[in-house]
Amino acid sequence: MTITFYYGSGSPYAWRVWLGLEHKQLPYEQKVLSFSDGDQLKPEFLRLNPRHKVPVIDDEGLVLYESVAILEYLDERYPDRGGRLYPAELRRRALVRRLVQEVDHYLAKAMDPLLREVLFKPEAEQDAARIAKGREKLAEELARFEGEIRGDFLAGELSAADFALYPMLALALRVDLKRPEVNVAGLIGPRLRAWMQRVQALPYLEKTVPPHWKQ
């Protein structure tokens, strides 16, 4: 059994699935798509995901997209492999699901205007007021997550919630490489910083860092 994993470098949603595959110690073959070459729009990929987004997995003929659905599927399909992505106990599992939803529906939306302005526009076209407003919205969400940590990880034990949040924060920090004065790093509180260090210490984390971020 080998899962085919379709991935795009820099996608936080694909990154969380990669972390999940490693955490569960599942064999997989990685298919890397080039966004700049438009691989996600080519007919062969659209047959897998008509929404032309990564991640996608193919597990023995089951083609599945949407990162949350993939992580839940992997945990249910292979409950005895590696570590759990969702706790067995009902209330803790509900907490993990809630945290993942908050990452996707609140943090990601708060980040988006700032990232679009700094990472996807030439500096001469960037709007200082939009950057300031985006930073303010991101600060509000990060303050909320600062208070969500329960032990070493978000829900106590390492889970899908950590794999959803970490790639988002790593992506947000890319803003500081282009505009250091925005200082996204300064918005991350001490508990979140310590949590990030624990995630970074995972033995498989470095393997999953987007390759072009290492250049």
CSV table of C-alpha atoms in Angstrom, one decimal:
chain,number,residue,atom,x,y,z
A,1,MET,CA,0.0,0.0,0.0
A,2,THR,CA,1.4,3.4,-1.1
A,3,ILE,CA,-0.6,6.6,-1.0
A,4,THR,CA,-0.1,9.0,-3.9
A,5,PHE,CA,0.1,12.5,-2.4
A,6,TYR,CA,-0.2,15.5,-4.7
A,7,TYR,CA,1.5,18.6,-3.2
A,8,GLY,CA,2.4,22.1,-4.1
A,9,SER,CA,5.4,23.8,-2.4
A,10,GLY,CA,4.3,26.5,0.0
A,11,SER,CA,0.6,25.5,0.3
A,12,PRO,CA,-0.1,25.3,4.1
A,13,TYR,CA,-3.1,23.0,3.4
A,14,ALA,CA,-0.9,20.5,1.6
A,15,TRP,CA,1.8,20.9,4.2
A,16,ARG,CA,-0.6,19.8,7.0
A,17,VAL,CA,-1.4,16.6,5.1
A,18,TRP,CA,2.3,15.9,4.6
A,19,LEU,CA,2.8,16.3,8.3
A,20,GLY,CA,-0.2,13.9,8.9
A,21,LEU,CA,1.3,11.3,6.6
A,22,GLU,CA,4.6,11.4,8.4
A,23,HIS,CA,3.0,11.4,11.8
A,24,LYS,CA,1.0,8.3,10.9
A,25,GLN,CA,4.1,6.7,9.4
A,26,LEU,CA,2.2,5.9,6.2
A,27,PRO,CA,4.0,5.0,2.9
A,28,TYR,CA,3.4,7.6,0.2
A,29,GLU,CA,4.7,8.7,-3.2
A,30,GLN,CA,4.8,12.5,-3.5
A,31,LYS,CA,3.8,14.2,-6.8
A,32,VAL,CA,4.9,17.8,-6.7
A,33,LEU,CA,2.9,20.3,-8.8
A,34,SER,CA,4.4,23.5,-10.1
A,35,PHE,CA,2.0,26.4,-9.5
A,36,SER,CA,4.1,28.6,-11.8
A,37,ASP,CA,3.8,26.1,-14.6
A,38,GLY,CA,0.0,25.8,-14.0
A,39,ASP,CA,0.1,22.1,-13.2
A,40,GLN,CA,-3.0,22.4,-11.1
A,41,LEU,CA,-5.0,23.6,-14.2
A,42,LYS,CA,-3.9,20.8,-16.5
A,43,PRO,CA,-6.5,18.2,-17.5
A,44,GLU,CA,-4.8,15.3,-15.8
A,45,PHE,CA,-5.0,17.1,-12.5
A,46,LEU,CA,-8.5,18.5,-13.0
A,47,ARG,CA,-9.7,14.9,-13.4
A,48,LEU,CA,-8.5,14.4,-9.8
A,49,ASN,CA,-9.7,17.7,-8.4
A,50,PRO,CA,-12.0,19.9,-10.5
A,51,ARG,CA,-11.4,22.7,-8.0
A,52,HIS,CA,-7.7,22.7,-9.1
A,53,LYS,CA,-6.2,22.8,-5.7
A,54,VAL,CA,-3.8,20.8,-3.6
A,55,PRO,CA,-3.7,18.6,-1.6
A,56,VAL,CA,-5.1,15.5,-3.2
A,57,ILE,CA,-4.4,11.9,-2.2
A,58,ASP,CA,-5.1,8.7,-4.1
A,59,ASP,CA,-5.3,5.7,-1.8
A,60,GLU,CA,-5.8,2.5,-3.7
A,61,GLY,CA,-8.2,4.2,-6.1
A,62,LEU,CA,-10.0,6.5,-3.6
A,63,VAL,CA,-9.2,10.0,-4.8
A,64,LEU,CA,-9.8,12.6,-2.1
A,65,TYR,CA,-9.2,16.3,-1.8
A,66,GLU,CA,-9.8,19.0,0.9
A,67,SER,CA,-7.1,18.8,3.6
A,68,VAL,CA,-9.5,18.3,6.6
A,69,ALA,CA,-11.3,15.5,4.9
A,70,ILE,CA,-8.0,13.9,4.0
A,71,LEU,CA,-6.7,14.0,7.6
A,72,GLU,CA,-9.9,12.6,9.0
A,73,TYR,CA,-9.9,9.8,6.4
A,74,LEU,CA,-6.2,8.9,7.1
A,75,ASP,CA,-7.0,8.6,10.9
A,76,GLU,CA,-10.0,6.5,10.4
A,77,ARG,CA,-8.6,4.3,7.6
A,78,TYR,CA,-5.4,3.6,9.4
A,79,PRO,CA,-6.2,3.9,13.1
A,80,ASP,CA,-3.3,1.7,14.2
A,81,ARG,CA,-0.6,3.3,12.2
A,82,GLY,CA,1.7,5.9,13.8
A,83,GLY,CA,0.2,8.5,16.0
A,84,ARG,CA,-3.4,9.6,16.2
A,85,LEU,CA,-4.4,12.8,14.4
A,86,TYR,CA,-7.7,13.0,16.2
A,87,PRO,CA,-8.1,11.8,19.8
A,88,ALA,CA,-10.1,8.7,20.5
A,89,GLU,CA,-12.0,10.4,23.3
A,90,LEU,CA,-15.1,12.2,22.0
A,91,ARG,CA,-14.7,15.6,23.8
A,92,ARG,CA,-11.0,15.9,23.0
A,93,ARG,CA,-11.7,15.0,19.4
A,94,ALA,CA,-14.4,17.7,19.2
A,95,LEU,CA,-11.8,20.2,20.5
A,96,VAL,CA,-9.3,19.3,17.8
A,97,ARG,CA,-12.0,19.6,15.2
A,98,ARG,CA,-13.0,23.0,16.5
A,99,LEU,CA,-9.4,24.3,16.5
A,100,VAL,CA,-8.9,23.1,12.9
A,101,GLN,CA,-12.0,25.0,11.9
A,102,GLU,CA,-10.8,28.1,13.7
A,103,VAL,CA,-7.5,28.0,11.9
A,104,ASP,CA,-9.3,27.7,8.5
A,105,HIS,CA,-12.2,30.1,9.0
A,106,TYR,CA,-10.7,32.8,11.2
A,107,LEU,CA,-6.9,32.8,11.2
A,108,ALA,CA,-6.5,32.1,7.5
A,109,LYS,CA,-9.0,34.8,6.6
A,110,ALA,CA,-7.3,37.2,8.9
A,111,MET,CA,-3.9,36.5,7.3
A,112,ASP,CA,-5.1,36.7,3.7
A,113,PRO,CA,-5.2,40.5,3.2
A,114,LEU,CA,-1.7,40.9,4.7
A,115,LEU,CA,-0.2,38.1,2.6
A,116,ARG,CA,-1.8,39.3,-0.6
A,117,GLU,CA,-0.5,42.8,-0.1
A,118,VAL,CA,3.1,41.8,0.9
A,119,LEU,CA,3.8,38.5,-0.8
A,120,PHE,CA,1.9,38.9,-4.1
A,121,LYS,CA,2.3,42.5,-5.0
A,122,PRO,CA,5.4,44.5,-6.0
A,123,GLU,CA,6.5,46.7,-3.1
A,124,ALA,CA,5.7,49.9,-5.1
A,125,GLU,CA,2.0,48.8,-5.4
A,126,GLN,CA,1.6,47.8,-1.7
A,127,ASP,CA,-0.9,49.8,0.4
A,128,ALA,CA,0.5,50.8,3.8
A,129,ALA,CA,-3.0,51.2,5.3
A,130,ARG,CA,-4.1,47.7,4.2
A,131,ILE,CA,-0.9,46.2,5.6
A,132,ALA,CA,-1.5,47.9,8.9
A,133,LYS,CA,-5.1,46.7,9.0
A,134,GLY,CA,-4.1,43.2,8.1
A,135,ARG,CA,-1.5,43.2,10.8
A,136,GLU,CA,-4.1,44.3,13.3
A,137,LYS,CA,-6.5,41.5,12.3
A,138,LEU,CA,-3.7,38.9,12.5
A,139,ALA,CA,-2.7,40.2,15.9
A,140,GLU,CA,-6.2,39.6,17.2
A,141,GLU,CA,-6.3,36.0,16.0
A,142,LEU,CA,-2.8,35.2,17.3
A,143,ALA,CA,-3.8,36.5,20.7
A,144,ARG,CA,-6.7,34.1,20.7
A,145,PHE,CA,-4.5,31.1,19.8
A,146,GLU,CA,-2.0,32.2,22.5
A,147,GLY,CA,-4.6,31.2,25.0
A,148,GLU,CA,-5.6,28.0,23.4
A,149,ILE,CA,-2.5,25.9,24.2
A,150,ARG,CA,-3.3,23.0,26.6
A,151,GLY,CA,0.0,21.5,27.6
A,152,ASP,CA,2.8,20.8,25.1
A,153,PHE,CA,0.4,21.1,22.1
A,154,LEU,CA,-2.8,22.8,21.3
A,155,ALA,CA,-5.1,20.1,22.5
A,156,GLY,CA,-2.7,18.5,24.9
A,157,GLU,CA,-1.3,15.8,22.7
A,158,LEU,CA,0.0,16.3,19.2
A,159,SER,CA,-2.9,16.4,16.8
A,160,ALA,CA,-4.3,17.6,13.5
A,161,ALA,CA,-4.9,21.0,15.2
A,162,ASP,CA,-1.1,21.5,15.5
A,163,PHE,CA,-0.6,20.4,11.9
A,164,ALA,CA,-3.2,23.0,10.8
A,165,LEU,CA,-1.8,25.9,12.7
A,166,TYR,CA,1.9,25.5,12.3
A,167,PRO,CA,2.1,25.9,8.5
A,168,MET,CA,-0.2,28.9,8.7
A,169,LEU,CA,2.1,30.7,11.1
A,170,ALA,CA,5.2,29.7,9.2
A,171,LEU,CA,3.6,31.2,6.1
A,172,ALA,CA,2.7,34.4,7.9
A,173,LEU,CA,6.3,34.8,9.0
A,174,ARG,CA,7.4,34.9,5.4
A,175,VAL,CA,6.0,38.5,5.4
A,176,ASP,CA,9.0,39.5,7.5
A,177,LEU,CA,11.4,38.4,4.9
A,178,LYS,CA,10.0,41.0,2.5
A,179,ARG,CA,8.9,43.6,4.9
A,180,PRO,CA,10.8,43.3,8.2
A,181,GLU,CA,9.1,46.4,9.6
A,182,VAL,CA,5.8,44.6,9.6
A,183,ASN,CA,7.2,42.3,12.3
A,184,VAL,CA,4.8,39.4,12.3
A,185,ALA,CA,7.2,37.6,14.6
A,186,GLY,CA,6.5,40.3,17.2
A,187,LEU,CA,2.8,39.3,17.2
A,188,ILE,CA,3.6,35.7,18.3
A,189,GLY,CA,3.3,35.4,22.1
A,190,PRO,CA,5.7,33.4,24.3
A,191,ARG,CA,3.4,30.4,24.6
A,192,LEU,CA,2.9,30.2,20.8
A,193,ARG,CA,6.7,30.6,20.3
A,194,ALA,CA,7.4,27.8,22.7
A,195,TRP,CA,4.8,25.7,21.0
A,196,MET,CA,6.3,26.4,17.6
A,197,GLN,CA,9.7,25.2,18.9
A,198,ARG,CA,8.2,22.0,20.0
A,199,VAL,CA,6.6,21.4,16.6
A,200,GLN,CA,9.9,22.3,14.9
A,201,ALA,CA,11.6,19.6,17.1
A,202,LEU,CA,9.5,16.8,15.6
A,203,PRO,CA,11.9,14.4,13.8
A,204,TYR,CA,10.0,14.7,10.5
A,205,LEU,CA,9.3,18.5,10.5
A,206,GLU,CA,12.4,19.6,8.6
A,207,LYS,CA,11.6,17.0,5.8
A,208,THR,CA,8.3,18.7,5.2
A,209,VAL,CA,9.4,22.4,5.0
A,210,PRO,CA,8.6,23.7,1.5
A,211,PRO,CA,11.8,23.2,-0.5
A,212,HIS,CA,11.8,26.7,-2.0
A,213,TRP,CA,11.8,28.2,1.5
A,214,LYS,CA,15.2,26.6,2.2
A,215,GLN,CA,16.9,28.4,-0.7
